[in-house]
Tab-separated table of C-alpha atoms in Angstrom:
chain	number	residue	atom	x	y	z
A	30	MET	CA	-1.340	8.312	-1.715
A	31	ALA	CA	1.752	7.297	-3.667
A	32	ASP	CA	2.757	3.619	-3.644
A	33	ASN	CA	6.505	3.619	-2.969
A	34	ASP	CA	6.979	0.169	-1.426
A	35	SER	CA	9.208	-1.088	-4.246
A	36	VAL	CA	11.358	2.066	-4.057
A	37	LEU	CA	11.845	1.665	-0.310
A	38	ALA	CA	12.800	-1.977	-0.828
A	39	ALA	CA	15.339	-0.949	-3.480
A	40	ALA	CA	16.794	1.665	-1.112
A	41	ARG	CA	17.447	-1.109	1.402
A	42	ALA	CA	18.980	-3.380	-1.230
A	43	TRP	CA	21.181	-0.634	-2.719
A	44	LYS	CA	22.393	0.867	0.557
A	45	GLY	CA	25.911	2.266	0.158
A	46	ALA	CA	25.671	2.848	-3.605
A	47	ARG	CA	25.512	6.297	-5.171
A	48	LEU	CA	21.846	7.007	-5.855
A	49	ALA	CA	19.499	9.734	-7.038
A	50	LEU	CA	15.879	10.081	-5.993
A	51	ALA	CA	13.257	11.562	-8.329
A	52	THR	CA	9.982	12.731	-6.768
A	53	VAL	CA	6.789	14.116	-8.271
A	54	VAL	CA	6.363	17.403	-6.386
A	55	SER	CA	3.397	18.895	-8.232
A	56	THR	CA	0.820	17.913	-10.837
A	57	TRP	CA	-1.832	19.659	-12.926
A	58	GLY	CA	-4.606	18.123	-14.951
A	59	SER	CA	-4.350	14.528	-16.096
A	60	ALA	CA	-1.079	13.548	-14.418
A	61	PRO	CA	-0.155	9.853	-14.571
A	62	ARG	CA	1.335	9.608	-11.041
A	63	PRO	CA	0.345	11.454	-7.837
A	64	PRO	CA	2.598	13.860	-5.911
A	65	GLY	CA	5.041	11.992	-3.721
A	66	SER	CA	5.672	9.223	-6.256
A	67	HIS	CA	9.317	8.208	-6.373
A	68	MET	CA	11.807	6.769	-8.815
A	69	LEU	CA	15.151	5.654	-7.350
A	70	VAL	CA	18.122	5.508	-9.720
A	71	HIS	CA	21.306	3.485	-9.077
A	72	GLN	CA	24.726	4.667	-10.219
A	73	ASP	CA	24.863	1.742	-12.665
A	74	GLY	CA	21.638	2.841	-14.395
A	75	ARG	CA	19.190	0.503	-12.720
A	76	PHE	CA	16.033	2.118	-11.401
A	77	GLU	CA	12.936	1.275	-9.400
A	78	GLY	CA	9.599	3.066	-9.288
A	79	SER	CA	8.011	5.586	-11.635
A	80	VAL	CA	7.196	9.289	-11.807
A	81	SER	CA	5.037	9.221	-14.932
A	82	GLY	CA	4.228	5.648	-15.849
A	83	GLY	CA	6.900	5.718	-18.574
A	84	CYS	CA	6.313	9.107	-20.201
A	85	VAL	CA	9.346	11.062	-18.941
A	86	GLU	CA	11.488	8.392	-17.300
A	87	THR	CA	14.189	8.516	-20.005
A	88	ASP	CA	14.748	12.223	-19.394
A	89	ILE	CA	14.690	11.693	-15.608
A	90	LEU	CA	17.352	8.980	-15.933
A	91	GLN	CA	19.619	11.498	-17.667
A	92	ALA	CA	19.011	14.089	-14.952
A	93	ALA	CA	19.651	11.457	-12.275
A	94	ALA	CA	22.973	10.523	-13.890
A	95	GLU	CA	24.006	14.184	-13.764
A	96	VAL	CA	23.029	14.462	-10.091
A	97	ILE	CA	24.886	11.267	-9.219
A	98	ALA	CA	27.947	12.688	-11.009
A	99	GLY	CA	27.854	15.796	-8.806
A	100	ALA	CA	25.314	18.205	-10.316
A	101	PRO	CA	23.029	19.981	-7.817
A	102	ALA	CA	19.441	18.928	-7.245
A	103	MET	CA	17.103	20.111	-9.970
A	104	VAL	CA	13.372	20.446	-10.588
A	105	LYS	CA	12.218	19.332	-14.033
A	106	HIS	CA	8.916	20.585	-15.463
A	107	TYR	CA	6.925	18.703	-18.110
A	108	GLY	CA	3.705	19.782	-19.787
A	109	VAL	CA	2.057	19.762	-23.202
A	110	ALA	CA	2.407	23.553	-23.492
A	111	ASP	CA	6.164	23.064	-23.700
A	112	PRO	CA	7.326	21.513	-27.017
A	113	ALA	CA	10.080	19.712	-25.113
A	114	ALA	CA	7.411	17.777	-23.252
A	115	TRP	CA	6.406	16.068	-26.483
A	116	GLU	CA	9.997	15.030	-27.059
A	117	VAL	CA	10.015	13.119	-23.759
A	118	GLY	CA	6.488	11.832	-24.276
A	119	LEU	CA	3.957	13.619	-22.059
A	120	PRO	CA	0.973	13.970	-24.411
A	121	CYS	CA	-1.701	13.094	-21.818
A	122	GLY	CA	-2.806	16.695	-21.286
A	123	GLY	CA	-1.345	17.103	-17.799
A	124	GLU	CA	1.721	18.745	-16.331
A	125	ILE	CA	4.151	17.525	-13.696
A	126	SER	CA	7.174	18.828	-11.826
A	127	VAL	CA	9.803	16.349	-10.683
A	128	LEU	CA	12.582	16.967	-8.169
A	129	VAL	CA	15.785	15.010	-8.813
A	130	GLN	CA	18.071	15.023	-5.767
A	131	PRO	CA	21.130	13.064	-4.664
A	132	VAL	CA	20.791	10.479	-1.920
A	133	CYS	CA	23.309	12.029	0.473
A	134	GLU	CA	23.416	14.320	3.496
A	135	GLU	CA	23.009	17.416	1.272
A	136	GLY	CA	19.983	15.900	-0.484
A	137	PHE	CA	17.891	12.975	0.727
A	138	PRO	CA	19.910	11.577	3.667
A	139	PRO	CA	20.224	7.762	3.530
A	140	ALA	CA	19.197	7.582	7.193
A	141	LEU	CA	15.769	8.886	6.185
A	142	PHE	CA	15.045	5.574	4.465
A	143	ASP	CA	15.766	3.823	7.775
A	144	ALA	CA	13.510	6.255	9.641
A	145	ILE	CA	10.700	5.646	7.147
A	146	ASP	CA	11.087	1.876	7.489
A	147	ALA	CA	11.071	2.128	11.295
A	148	ALA	CA	7.920	4.252	11.365
A	149	ARG	CA	6.111	1.999	8.917
A	150	GLY	CA	7.163	-1.029	10.973
A	151	ARG	CA	5.408	0.565	13.963
A	152	GLY	CA	2.305	1.168	11.852
A	153	GLU	CA	2.872	4.932	11.911
A	154	PRO	CA	3.148	7.497	9.096
A	155	LEU	CA	6.220	9.708	8.746
A	156	ASP	CA	6.274	13.155	7.158
A	157	VAL	CA	9.364	14.276	5.258
A	158	GLY	CA	9.735	17.896	4.190
A	159	THR	CA	11.910	19.006	1.257
A	160	ASP	CA	13.211	22.479	0.431
A	161	LEU	CA	12.777	22.564	-3.337
A	162	ALA	CA	15.275	25.429	-3.659
A	163	THR	CA	18.129	23.444	-2.083
A	164	GLY	CA	16.929	19.885	-2.647
A	165	ARG	CA	17.439	18.996	1.024
A	166	SER	CA	15.019	16.681	2.860
A	167	ALA	CA	14.458	16.147	6.578
A	168	PRO	CA	11.746	14.795	8.888
A	169	GLY	CA	8.964	17.350	9.234
A	170	THR	CA	6.467	19.233	7.143
A	171	GLY	CA	8.426	22.243	5.816
A	172	GLY	CA	8.546	22.828	2.073
A	173	PHE	CA	7.179	20.018	-0.071
A	174	ARG	CA	5.693	17.448	2.291
A	175	ASN	CA	5.642	13.749	1.485
A	176	ARG	CA	3.828	11.422	3.863
A	177	TYR	CA	4.970	7.802	4.020
A	178	GLU	CA	2.020	5.746	5.193
A	179	PRO	CA	2.306	2.321	6.856
A	180	PRO	CA	2.298	-0.569	4.374
A	181	ARG	CA	-1.134	-1.796	3.352
A	182	ARG	CA	-2.033	-5.211	4.772
A	183	LEU	CA	-4.860	-7.679	4.281
A	184	LEU	CA	-5.820	-10.260	6.906
A	185	ILE	CA	-8.005	-12.914	5.270
A	186	ILE	CA	-9.931	-15.073	7.720
A	187	GLY	CA	-10.728	-18.487	6.269
A	188	ALA	CA	-8.571	-20.378	3.774
A	189	VAL	CA	-11.419	-20.998	1.319
A	190	GLN	CA	-11.564	-20.811	-2.481
A	191	ILE	CA	-12.485	-17.112	-2.575
A	192	ALA	CA	-9.509	-16.471	-0.310
A	193	GLN	CA	-7.192	-18.016	-2.917
A	194	SER	CA	-8.307	-15.518	-5.556
A	195	LEU	CA	-8.358	-12.602	-3.118
A	196	ALA	CA	-4.854	-13.361	-1.848
A	197	GLY	CA	-3.554	-13.452	-5.424
A	198	LEU	CA	-5.170	-10.122	-6.304
A	199	ALA	CA	-3.871	-8.456	-3.141
A	200	ARG	CA	-0.367	-9.750	-3.741
A	201	GLU	CA	-0.365	-8.385	-7.303
A	202	ILE	CA	-1.297	-4.876	-6.137
A	203	GLY	CA	1.368	-4.834	-3.446
A	204	ILE	CA	-0.736	-5.479	-0.346
A	205	ARG	CA	0.998	-7.592	2.304
A	206	THR	CA	-1.357	-10.522	2.786
A	207	TYR	CA	-1.957	-12.981	5.637
A	208	VAL	CA	-4.328	-15.938	5.476
A	209	ILE	CA	-5.524	-16.987	8.928
A	210	ASP	CA	-7.291	-20.275	9.589
A	211	PRO	CA	-6.921	-22.767	12.477
A	212	ARG	CA	-7.826	-25.616	10.108
A	213	GLY	CA	-4.398	-26.783	9.015
A	214	ARG	CA	-5.555	-28.850	6.031
A	215	PHE	CA	-6.949	-25.712	4.376
A	216	LEU	CA	-3.838	-23.628	5.036
A	217	THR	CA	-1.101	-24.895	2.718
A	218	PRO	CA	1.594	-23.116	0.674
A	219	GLU	CA	0.350	-24.937	-2.419
A	220	ARG	CA	-3.057	-23.307	-2.093
A	221	PHE	CA	-1.687	-19.925	-1.028
A	222	PRO	CA	1.696	-19.245	-2.627
A	223	GLY	CA	3.563	-16.081	-1.740
A	224	VAL	CA	1.505	-15.030	1.273
A	225	MET	CA	1.929	-15.443	5.030
A	226	LEU	CA	-0.003	-18.308	6.622
A	227	ASP	CA	-1.188	-18.263	10.236
A	228	ASP	CA	-2.903	-21.238	11.890
A	229	ARG	CA	-3.779	-19.524	15.171
A	230	TRP	CA	-7.343	-18.793	16.166
A	231	PRO	CA	-8.297	-15.561	14.378
A	232	ASP	CA	-8.857	-13.431	17.481
A	233	GLU	CA	-5.342	-14.227	18.692
A	234	ALA	CA	-3.790	-13.684	15.259
A	235	VAL	CA	-5.591	-10.388	14.675
A	236	ALA	CA	-4.689	-9.102	18.137
A	237	THR	CA	-1.018	-9.926	17.537
A	238	LEU	CA	-0.959	-8.287	14.086
A	239	ARG	CA	-2.656	-5.143	15.463
A	240	PRO	CA	-4.492	-3.865	12.363
A	241	ASP	CA	-4.180	-0.124	11.708
A	242	PRO	CA	-5.926	2.260	9.265
A	243	ALA	CA	-3.856	0.777	6.405
A	244	THR	CA	-5.051	-2.768	7.189
A	245	ALA	CA	-8.101	-4.676	5.957
A	246	VAL	CA	-9.686	-7.641	7.726
A	247	VAL	CA	-12.031	-9.786	5.619
A	248	THR	CA	-13.824	-12.859	6.978
A	249	LEU	CA	-14.661	-15.605	4.505
A	250	SER	CA	-14.931	-18.885	6.418
A	251	HIS	CA	-18.764	-18.915	6.871
A	252	ASP	CA	-18.093	-20.435	10.321
A	253	PRO	CA	-19.315	-18.095	13.079
A	254	LYS	CA	-16.822	-19.578	15.555
A	255	ILE	CA	-14.017	-18.362	13.278
A	256	ASP	CA	-15.454	-15.244	11.656
A	257	ASP	CA	-17.167	-13.649	14.672
A	258	ALA	CA	-14.046	-13.809	16.831
A	259	ALA	CA	-11.982	-12.228	14.066
A	260	LEU	CA	-14.498	-9.415	13.531
A	261	ALA	CA	-14.700	-8.614	17.234
A	262	ALA	CA	-10.908	-8.485	17.421
A	263	ALA	CA	-10.606	-6.306	14.294
A	264	LEU	CA	-13.166	-3.835	15.656
A	265	GLY	CA	-10.991	-3.374	18.729
A	266	PHE	CA	-8.396	-1.630	16.530
A	267	PRO	CA	-8.552	1.295	14.074
A	268	THR	CA	-8.797	-1.203	11.204
A	269	GLY	CA	-9.197	0.590	7.878
A	270	TYR	CA	-11.583	-1.898	6.248
A	271	VAL	CA	-13.623	-4.620	7.945
A	272	ALA	CA	-15.840	-6.855	5.822
A	273	ALA	CA	-17.644	-10.155	6.088
A	274	LEU	CA	-18.836	-12.496	3.367
A	275	GLY	CA	-22.437	-13.665	3.403
A	276	SER	CA	-25.993	-12.758	2.488
A	277	ARG	CA	-27.880	-9.845	3.973
A	278	ARG	CA	-29.823	-12.295	6.126
A	279	SER	CA	-26.682	-13.978	7.448
A	280	HIS	CA	-25.113	-10.574	8.074
A	281	ALA	CA	-28.115	-9.461	10.111
A	282	ALA	CA	-27.777	-12.595	12.227
A	283	ARG	CA	-24.050	-11.910	12.565
A	284	LEU	CA	-24.704	-8.401	13.849
A	285	GLU	CA	-27.137	-9.783	16.438
A	286	ARG	CA	-24.519	-12.263	17.700
A	287	LEU	CA	-21.809	-9.603	17.913
A	288	ALA	CA	-24.129	-7.180	19.689
A	289	ALA	CA	-24.999	-9.887	22.216
A	290	ALA	CA	-21.261	-10.409	22.723
A	291	GLY	CA	-20.893	-6.750	23.666
A	292	VAL	CA	-19.743	-5.094	20.435
A	293	ALA	CA	-20.930	-1.461	20.361
A	294	PRO	CA	-23.372	-0.293	17.659
A	295	ALA	CA	-20.838	2.205	16.285
A	296	ASP	CA	-18.359	-0.606	15.767
A	297	LEU	CA	-20.952	-2.890	14.202
A	298	ALA	CA	-21.619	-0.148	11.632
A	299	ARG	CA	-17.978	-0.376	10.531
A	300	ILE	CA	-18.496	-3.875	9.111
A	301	GLU	CA	-19.216	-4.021	5.381
A	302	GLY	CA	-21.621	-6.873	4.861
A	303	PRO	CA	-22.065	-8.422	2.448
A	304	ALA	CA	-18.414	-7.766	1.586
A	305	GLY	CA	-17.477	-6.163	-1.729
A	306	LEU	CA	-18.791	-3.769	-4.346
A	307	ALA	CA	-22.093	-4.660	-5.997
A	308	ILE	CA	-20.810	-5.657	-9.444
A	309	GLY	CA	-23.046	-8.681	-9.985
A	310	ALA	CA	-20.123	-10.978	-9.186
A	311	VAL	CA	-20.533	-14.670	-10.028
A	312	GLY	CA	-18.061	-17.278	-8.834
A	313	PRO	CA	-15.107	-17.076	-6.435
A	314	ALA	CA	-12.783	-15.018	-8.652
A	315	GLU	CA	-15.363	-12.297	-9.363
A	316	ILE	CA	-16.433	-12.165	-5.708
A	317	ALA	CA	-12.759	-11.754	-4.771
A	318	LEU	CA	-12.459	-8.950	-7.330
A	319	SER	CA	-15.459	-7.126	-5.834
A	320	ILE	CA	-13.941	-7.400	-2.339
A	321	ALA	CA	-10.521	-6.241	-3.533
A	322	ALA	CA	-12.074	-3.200	-5.225
A	323	ALA	CA	-14.045	-2.216	-2.118
A	324	MET	CA	-10.963	-2.707	0.051
A	325	VAL	CA	-8.740	-0.533	-2.139
A	326	LYS	CA	-11.368	2.222	-2.340
A	327	THR	CA	-11.865	2.282	1.424
A	328	LEU	CA	-8.147	2.231	2.257
A	329	HIS	CA	-7.593	5.122	-0.166
A	330	ASP	CA	-10.476	7.034	1.422
A	331	HIS	CA	-8.870	6.609	4.865
A	332	ALA	CA	-5.355	7.545	3.749
């Protein structure tokens, strides 16, 4: 799964400008970015995104300038077997092919960005197919297919110290984060900068946010009145990752309470408890790191 959120945001901000879109369309070996990764180039030379983590971007910028000036779409190939690849800096042992196309009706139609945004806003993926011979893209699966998944989200239940570290980590890796806690004194912008705060009861908040396979719900409050309601609500949706903080003993008790409340055994099995990868974490920041790692792994597995 390619992370193109920043590119889609740039497409919205640069609407109306002359643009070129570079896309990784194939990889071999140790490629730095997966197929579907984008780099959007503005007519003034600005760009957003990456197709190689910095290895071939300079050459792609030149190709993009040519496309913006009127050249047809082109596919650029880079690999260590080609001496030219060393000149643009791809010594990692892999090979990549990158399509550079104009953002226009004959290439990547600007309306496609709107369609992608609309689908993601509904929590749905959208497939876009591209004819590599002509450089034309359209909704569908013909030619090279790129799937635009809904944005990843994290719903943290309980505005506790671990939640502060977890919210910061999620924000840094581009996951849209909500902190949900009905206790207003815990839920302040000073404690949780840059994330969305929700003081509703968790079952109501989760039901309104409608978690999908690209969403994680993690309960951290240690208060069964708060955590259990959130877990039951999350299990009513196709939530991609559901986890609860606590010891194995407290998790066993939690499962008993949820079962008594009518949660099916198959849904109970979806809860990761204790939350996080077993990395020997000590302290709130390391516990948050273990949860973030497990969340990312699971969301990638479901993508």
